[in-house]
Amino acid sequence: MQTKRNFSVKREAIFKKIASSQEHPTAEWVYEQLKPEIPDLSLGTVYRNIAVFKEMGIVKSIGVYNGQERYDWDMSPHSHFVCTECFRIMDVPKGRSFVDKSMYEFVETECRASITGHSICFYGLCSDCQKTDISALENA
Amino acid sequence: MQTKRNFSVKREAIFKKIASSQEHPTAEWVYEQLKPEIPDLSLGTVYRNIAVFKEMGIVKSIGVYNGQERYDWDMSPHSHFVCTECFRIMDVPKGRSFVDKSMYEFVETECRASITGHSICFYGLCSDCQKTDISALENA
DNA sequence: CTCCGTGCAAATACTTTGCAAAGCG
DNA sequence: CGCTTTGCAAAGTATTTGCACGGAG
């Protein structure tokens, strides 16, 4: 017998995997992580459940990088750093705000639009890929 | 007889179409715009030439929205507004900077990364889609 | 002749979807 | 039983690529 459950076993596992990672994962990463412990999981289910989470507002897309959509469970406003080499994505620590209310007003006026959100993304090389680049130079 | 040309006729047409539009176009939009005047143009050629432009640094990707990659010929730093309904993309007028050198330093320190660029994107409803939404309400 | 650019079609890569079966209360 | 969730495979969509041809120098 099992207690009342809002999520099916698989749905819960998918959400927990996303919510416990710092990966800003792709659907496929989630699938590969869970496959060993849930052998009959299918990739379509991962996609379908992520769609459910987006609908519910507990997961959001943070964009498509290197051809794959990346998701985030942290719904609070924050920026991201994306490594252009390995496509690792990290949160930029909060505590420094780049955009405030007056900037929304500026954009709303200039673009004649109603603004509901924004995203800020920094690009560059992560620490690992910087090292790789240096090694490559040294070996050249 | 034709004068010295850096670009083939088609490459030039593709670039001009991108560079003269405010669309932040997709490859397919470029293709459809040019097809009438260049009937033997193929979509693969548009993709291939856009890849060349990116390589040359005269066109850049501004991300994937609604499943299609959007390009921009304006290489100067500026932000974008994306309508979440119709996926129209507009430049946010320059003259208001959101991110400065100290912010790059902040991110570089916090993420232990070297930052080469950033993008800022505002989301919401464009003026057209706001109207549509209002009509929909009125007719409900 | 050689090289670059190209059309065309096939191949890829990611994501979505239809359907029948299984799960749960 | 009735509604939800799922596996599986097929379909869908955007993009990339292999190949042979064609034009310019």
Tab-separated table of C-alpha atoms (C1' of nucleotides) in Angstrom:
chain	number	residue	atom	x	y	z
A	1	MET	CA	0.000	0.000	0.000
A	2	GLN	CA	1.238	3.396	-0.775
A	3	THR	CA	0.357	6.790	0.544
A	4	LYS	CA	-1.338	9.464	-1.495
A	5	ARG	CA	1.003	10.577	-4.176
A	6	ASN	CA	0.809	13.610	-6.353
A	7	PHE	CA	3.367	12.283	-8.744
A	8	SER	CA	3.757	8.869	-10.231
A	9	VAL	CA	6.935	7.060	-9.303
A	10	LYS	CA	8.576	7.967	-12.568
A	11	ARG	CA	7.389	11.540	-12.572
A	12	GLU	CA	8.755	11.980	-9.099
A	13	ALA	CA	12.089	10.440	-10.013
A	14	ILE	CA	12.401	12.726	-13.025
A	15	PHE	CA	11.599	15.810	-11.018
A	16	LYS	CA	13.941	14.880	-8.196
A	17	LYS	CA	16.754	14.245	-10.620
A	18	ILE	CA	16.320	17.666	-12.160
A	19	ALA	CA	15.814	19.421	-8.852
A	20	SER	CA	18.858	17.870	-7.231
A	21	SER	CA	21.279	18.651	-10.002
A	22	GLN	CA	23.359	21.645	-10.853
A	23	GLU	CA	23.555	20.482	-14.428
A	24	HIS	CA	20.794	22.527	-15.978
A	25	PRO	CA	20.193	19.218	-17.665
A	26	THR	CA	18.936	18.124	-21.033
A	27	ALA	CA	16.124	15.607	-21.307
A	28	GLU	CA	18.612	13.047	-22.455
A	29	TRP	CA	20.895	13.574	-19.457
A	30	VAL	CA	17.965	12.985	-17.129
A	31	TYR	CA	17.073	9.859	-19.061
A	32	GLU	CA	20.590	8.487	-18.912
A	33	GLN	CA	20.918	9.206	-15.226
A	34	LEU	CA	17.698	7.413	-14.370
A	35	LYS	CA	17.889	4.535	-16.817
A	36	PRO	CA	20.087	2.338	-14.597
A	37	GLU	CA	17.710	2.509	-11.674
A	38	ILE	CA	14.534	2.564	-13.783
A	39	PRO	CA	15.327	0.273	-16.692
A	40	ASP	CA	11.922	0.537	-18.306
A	41	LEU	CA	11.996	4.311	-18.441
A	42	SER	CA	11.620	5.757	-21.883
A	43	LEU	CA	12.919	9.015	-23.254
A	44	GLY	CA	9.459	10.062	-24.371
A	45	THR	CA	8.310	9.904	-20.777
A	46	VAL	CA	11.081	12.223	-19.732
A	47	TYR	CA	10.087	14.714	-22.387
A	48	ARG	CA	6.420	14.416	-21.488
A	49	ASN	CA	7.033	14.934	-17.808
A	50	ILE	CA	9.287	17.895	-18.332
A	51	ALA	CA	6.457	19.403	-20.359
A	52	VAL	CA	4.189	18.798	-17.370
A	53	PHE	CA	6.654	20.490	-15.028
A	54	LYS	CA	6.871	23.501	-17.292
A	55	GLU	CA	3.098	23.689	-17.386
A	56	MET	CA	3.011	23.520	-13.591
A	57	GLY	CA	5.630	26.231	-13.367
A	58	ILE	CA	8.134	24.199	-11.368
A	59	VAL	CA	10.696	23.829	-14.133
A	60	LYS	CA	11.584	26.190	-16.911
A	61	SER	CA	13.618	26.164	-20.076
A	62	ILE	CA	16.723	28.259	-20.056
A	63	GLY	CA	17.327	27.960	-23.756
A	64	VAL	CA	18.735	25.693	-26.404
A	65	TYR	CA	22.482	25.226	-26.460
A	66	ASN	CA	24.344	22.967	-28.807
A	67	GLY	CA	21.048	21.732	-30.159
A	68	GLN	CA	19.535	20.597	-26.883
A	69	GLU	CA	17.099	22.317	-24.581
A	70	ARG	CA	18.325	22.963	-21.060
A	71	TYR	CA	16.072	23.096	-18.025
A	72	ASP	CA	16.247	24.710	-14.625
A	73	TRP	CA	14.296	24.010	-11.454
A	74	ASP	CA	15.409	27.226	-9.753
A	75	MET	CA	12.596	29.576	-10.661
A	76	SER	CA	14.034	32.568	-8.850
A	77	PRO	CA	15.610	35.239	-11.043
A	78	HIS	CA	19.256	34.600	-11.703
A	79	SER	CA	21.708	34.680	-14.569
A	80	HIS	CA	23.644	31.879	-16.183
A	81	PHE	CA	27.081	31.260	-17.488
A	82	VAL	CA	27.414	28.968	-20.504
A	83	CYS	CA	30.727	27.491	-21.534
A	84	THR	CA	30.944	27.759	-25.304
A	85	GLU	CA	33.289	24.777	-25.424
A	86	CYS	CA	31.677	22.054	-23.312
A	87	PHE	CA	28.285	23.681	-22.802
A	88	ARG	CA	28.415	23.417	-19.064
A	89	ILE	CA	25.937	25.830	-17.557
A	90	MET	CA	26.368	27.398	-14.142
A	91	ASP	CA	24.264	29.756	-12.107
A	92	VAL	CA	25.732	33.165	-11.581
A	93	PRO	CA	25.434	33.689	-7.826
A	94	LYS	CA	22.675	36.053	-6.916
A	95	GLY	CA	23.273	39.194	-4.948
A	96	ARG	CA	24.069	41.380	-7.867
A	97	SER	CA	21.149	42.533	-9.915
A	98	PHE	CA	21.654	43.525	-13.489
A	99	VAL	CA	18.134	44.504	-14.363
A	100	ASP	CA	15.665	46.485	-12.281
A	101	LYS	CA	12.169	47.894	-12.635
A	102	SER	CA	13.300	50.998	-14.468
A	103	MET	CA	14.867	48.830	-17.138
A	104	TYR	CA	11.640	46.953	-17.649
A	105	GLU	CA	9.920	50.295	-18.072
A	106	PHE	CA	12.542	51.400	-20.541
A	107	VAL	CA	12.075	48.295	-22.654
A	108	GLU	CA	8.292	48.398	-22.379
A	109	THR	CA	8.238	51.966	-23.615
A	110	GLU	CA	10.795	51.537	-26.359
A	111	CYS	CA	9.405	48.260	-27.668
A	112	ARG	CA	5.733	48.991	-26.962
A	113	ALA	CA	5.524	45.599	-25.288
A	114	SER	CA	4.535	44.181	-21.974
A	115	ILE	CA	7.510	42.488	-20.406
A	116	THR	CA	6.998	39.403	-18.306
A	117	GLY	CA	10.555	38.288	-17.805
A	118	HIS	CA	14.103	38.382	-18.981
A	119	SER	CA	17.181	36.256	-19.178
A	120	ILE	CA	20.824	37.099	-18.911
A	121	CYS	CA	23.471	34.757	-20.070
A	122	PHE	CA	27.235	35.128	-20.020
A	123	TYR	CA	29.401	33.221	-22.462
A	124	GLY	CA	32.980	32.130	-22.258
A	125	LEU	CA	35.238	29.301	-21.220
A	126	CYS	CA	34.761	27.476	-17.953
A	127	SER	CA	37.780	26.712	-15.783
A	128	ASP	CA	38.161	23.215	-17.211
A	129	CYS	CA	38.070	24.355	-20.802
A	130	GLN	CA	40.514	27.169	-20.135
A	131	LYS	CA	42.990	24.565	-18.903
A	132	THR	CA	42.378	22.445	-21.973
A	133	ASP	CA	42.993	25.429	-24.174
A	134	ILE	CA	46.256	26.212	-22.426
A	135	SER	CA	47.431	22.608	-22.729
A	136	ALA	CA	46.564	22.653	-26.389
A	137	LEU	CA	48.724	25.726	-26.844
A	138	GLU	CA	51.598	24.224	-24.913
A	139	ASN	CA	51.465	21.065	-26.960
A	140	ALA	CA	51.281	22.959	-30.208
B	1	MET	CA	31.096	40.583	-67.459
B	2	GLN	CA	31.082	41.137	-63.781
B	3	THR	CA	33.406	43.049	-61.503
B	4	LYS	CA	35.505	41.452	-58.816
B	5	ARG	CA	33.202	39.990	-56.250
B	6	ASN	CA	33.964	38.597	-52.860
B	7	PHE	CA	30.640	36.900	-52.661
B	8	SER	CA	28.850	34.780	-55.159
B	9	VAL	CA	25.555	36.145	-56.387
B	10	LYS	CA	23.606	33.940	-54.029
B	11	ARG	CA	25.837	34.503	-51.047
B	12	GLU	CA	25.517	38.202	-51.545
B	13	ALA	CA	21.751	38.020	-51.848
B	14	ILE	CA	21.518	35.998	-48.659
B	15	PHE	CA	23.694	38.389	-46.744
B	16	LYS	CA	21.887	41.446	-48.027
B	17	LYS	CA	18.550	39.966	-47.107
B	18	ILE	CA	19.693	39.346	-43.560
B	19	ALA	CA	21.465	42.663	-43.240
B	20	SER	CA	18.549	44.692	-44.507
B	21	SER	CA	15.930	43.155	-42.292
B	22	GLN	CA	14.767	43.859	-38.798
B	23	GLU	CA	13.419	40.346	-38.569
B	24	HIS	CA	16.261	38.610	-36.807
B	25	PRO	CA	15.374	36.000	-39.353
B	26	THR	CA	15.419	32.239	-39.469
B	27	ALA	CA	17.153	30.415	-42.313
B	28	GLU	CA	13.768	29.487	-43.667
B	29	TRP	CA	12.523	33.066	-43.685
B	30	VAL	CA	15.555	34.104	-45.715
B	31	TYR	CA	14.927	31.237	-48.089
B	32	GLU	CA	11.283	32.120	-48.577
B	33	GLN	CA	12.050	35.773	-49.123
B	34	LEU	CA	14.632	35.061	-51.790
B	35	LYS	CA	12.974	32.128	-53.517
B	36	PRO	CA	10.748	34.261	-55.766
B	37	GLU	CA	13.655	36.215	-57.179
B	38	ILE	CA	16.102	33.301	-57.137
B	39	PRO	CA	13.984	30.307	-58.037
B	40	ASP	CA	16.820	27.800	-58.021
B	41	LEU	CA	17.937	28.705	-54.523
B	42	SER	CA	17.983	25.844	-52.099
B	43	LEU	CA	17.533	25.881	-48.380
B	44	GLY	CA	20.796	24.045	-47.840
B	45	THR	CA	22.620	26.898	-49.494
B	46	VAL	CA	21.049	29.360	-47.109
B	47	TYR	CA	22.167	27.279	-44.139
B	48	ARG	CA	25.634	26.849	-45.576
B	49	ASN	CA	26.075	30.515	-46.248
B	50	ILE	CA	24.841	31.545	-42.852
B	51	ALA	CA	27.467	29.207	-41.426
B	52	VAL	CA	30.035	31.046	-43.541
B	53	PHE	CA	28.838	34.411	-42.244
B	54	LYS	CA	29.077	33.231	-38.676
B	55	GLU	CA	32.582	31.995	-39.338
B	56	MET	CA	33.476	35.366	-40.841
B	57	GLY	CA	32.006	37.147	-37.856
B	58	ILE	CA	29.507	39.205	-39.820
B	59	VAL	CA	26.393	37.412	-38.588
B	60	LYS	CA	25.694	35.812	-35.265
B	61	SER	CA	23.094	33.579	-33.725
B	62	ILE	CA	20.911	35.142	-31.097
B	63	GLY	CA	19.423	31.878	-29.952
B	64	VAL	CA	16.775	29.336	-30.766
B	65	TYR	CA	13.177	30.373	-30.316
B	66	ASN	CA	10.197	28.239	-31.122
B	67	GLY	CA	12.534	25.624	-32.486
B	68	GLN	CA	14.311	27.782	-35.020
B	69	GLU	CA	17.624	29.548	-34.835
B	70	ARG	CA	17.502	33.322	-35.208
B	71	TYR	CA	20.307	35.391	-36.657
B	72	ASP	CA	21.439	38.970	-36.335
B	73	TRP	CA	23.722	41.058	-38.513
B	74	ASP	CA	24.133	43.823	-35.930
B	75	MET	CA	27.263	42.727	-34.132
B	76	SER	CA	27.310	45.634	-31.709
B	77	PRO	CA	26.222	44.863	-28.175
B	78	HIS	CA	22.499	45.237	-27.665
B	79	SER	CA	19.606	43.441	-26.043
B	80	HIS	CA	16.557	41.858	-27.594
B	81	PHE	CA	12.904	41.607	-26.914
B	82	VAL	CA	11.174	38.358	-27.857
B	83	CYS	CA	7.420	38.073	-28.094
B	84	THR	CA	6.448	34.793	-26.488
B	85	GLU	CA	3.319	34.616	-28.603
B	86	CYS	CA	4.427	35.304	-32.193
B	87	PHE	CA	8.185	35.121	-31.661
B	88	ARG	CA	8.828	38.474	-33.180
B	89	ILE	CA	12.216	39.711	-32.069
B	90	MET	CA	13.100	43.386	-31.752
B	91	ASP	CA	16.251	45.188	-30.785
B	92	VAL	CA	16.114	47.060	-27.547
B	93	PRO	CA	17.400	50.526	-28.469
B	94	LYS	CA	20.915	51.108	-27.280
B	95	GLY	CA	21.808	53.933	-24.972
B	96	ARG	CA	21.125	52.110	-21.800
B	97	SER	CA	23.696	49.606	-20.710
B	98	PHE	CA	22.757	46.780	-18.420
B	99	VAL	CA	26.100	45.128	-18.048
B	100	ASP	CA	29.485	46.742	-17.560
B	101	LYS	CA	33.062	45.690	-16.949
B	102	SER	CA	32.598	45.218	-13.232
B	103	MET	CA	29.841	42.734	-13.890
B	104	TYR	CA	32.071	40.704	-16.161
B	105	GLU	CA	34.641	40.685	-13.383
B	106	PHE	CA	32.008	39.578	-10.902
B	107	VAL	CA	30.963	36.666	-13.084
B	108	GLU	CA	34.540	35.735	-13.959
B	109	THR	CA	35.429	35.562	-10.292
B	110	GLU	CA	32.320	33.780	-9.149
B	111	CYS	CA	32.256	31.242	-11.966
B	112	ARG	CA	36.036	30.918	-12.398
B	113	ALA	CA	35.509	31.451	-16.096
B	114	SER	CA	36.739	33.763	-18.785
B	115	ILE	CA	33.816	35.691	-20.177
B	116	THR	CA	33.785	36.597	-23.839
B	117	GLY	CA	30.266	37.888	-24.207
B	118	HIS	CA	26.773	37.979	-22.903
B	119	SER	CA	23.211	38.214	-24.052
B	120	ILE	CA	20.207	39.860	-22.536
B	121	CYS	CA	16.763	39.023	-23.649
B	122	PHE	CA	13.425	40.395	-22.481
B	123	TYR	CA	10.271	38.356	-22.867
B	124	GLY	CA	6.680	39.394	-23.108
B	125	LEU	CA	3.921	40.289	-25.520
B	126	CYS	CA	4.530	42.598	-28.447
B	127	SER	CA	2.016	45.331	-29.194
B	128	ASP	CA	0.215	43.211	-31.787
B	129	CYS	CA	-0.167	40.237	-29.512
B	130	GLN	CA	-1.366	42.385	-26.641
B	131	LYS	CA	-4.201	43.571	-28.886
B	132	THR	CA	-5.018	40.011	-29.875
B	133	ASP	CA	-5.155	39.008	-26.253
B	134	ILE	CA	-7.513	41.826	-25.410
B	135	SER	CA	-9.829	40.949	-28.298
B	136	ALA	CA	-9.839	37.343	-27.184
B	137	LEU	CA	-10.939	38.439	-23.740
B	138	GLU	CA	-13.648	40.678	-25.104
B	139	ASN	CA	-15.014	37.915	-27.289
B	140	ALA	CA	-15.003	35.404	-24.494
C	1	DC	C1'	41.955	22.307	-65.232
C	2	DT	C1'	40.882	23.552	-60.585
C	3	DC	C1'	38.295	25.448	-57.089
C	4	DC	C1'	34.422	27.130	-55.032
C	5	DG	C1'	29.561	27.319	-54.685
C	6	DT	C1'	25.416	24.908	-55.405
C	7	DG	C1'	20.980	21.778	-55.949
C	8	DC	C1'	19.282	17.858	-54.484
C	9	DA	C1'	18.315	14.285	-51.574
C	10	DA	C1'	19.635	11.589	-47.832
C	11	DA	C1'	21.046	11.637	-43.276
C	12	DT	C1'	21.078	13.444	-38.483
C	13	DA	C1'	19.560	15.059	-34.210
C	14	DC	C1'	16.199	16.367	-31.085
C	15	DT	C1'	11.491	16.410	-29.755
C	16	DT	C1'	6.585	15.269	-30.121
C	17	DT	C1'	2.807	12.245	-30.756
C	18	DG	C1'	-0.584	8.117	-31.516
C	19	DC	C1'	-1.912	4.151	-29.603
C	20	DA	C1'	-2.633	0.314	-26.852
C	21	DA	C1'	-1.510	-1.465	-22.409
C	22	DA	C1'	-0.621	-0.918	-17.513
C	23	DG	C1'	-1.247	1.483	-13.044
C	24	DC	C1'	-3.837	3.428	-9.459
C	25	DG	C1'	-7.745	4.788	-6.572
D	1	DC	C1'	-14.538	1.214	-13.803
D	2	DG	C1'	-12.429	5.658	-15.234
D	3	DC	C1'	-8.705	8.588	-15.508
D	4	DT	C1'	-3.683	9.056	-15.702
D	5	DT	C1'	0.757	7.564	-17.034
D	6	DT	C1'	3.733	4.944	-19.855
D	7	DG	C1'	6.610	2.204	-23.575
D	8	DC	C1'	7.280	1.901	-28.028
D	9	DA	C1'	7.693	3.216	-32.478
D	10	DA	C1'	6.516	6.376	-35.900
D	11	DA	C1'	6.206	10.999	-37.187
D	12	DG	C1'	7.644	15.721	-37.256
D	13	DT	C1'	10.839	19.582	-37.632
D	14	DA	C1'	15.129	21.883	-38.155
D	15	DT	C1'	19.615	21.462	-39.692
D	16	DT	C1'	23.718	19.222	-41.783
D	17	DT	C1'	26.081	16.651	-45.144
D	18	DG	C1'	27.644	13.754	-49.432
D	19	DC	C1'	27.953	13.976	-54.036
D	20	DA	C1'	28.192	15.347	-58.603
D	21	DC	C1'	27.624	19.183	-61.518
D	22	DG	C1'	28.519	23.922	-63.287
D	23	DG	C1'	30.598	28.366	-63.772
D	24	DA	C1'	34.737	31.565	-63.269
D	25	DG	C1'	39.514	32.376	-63.731
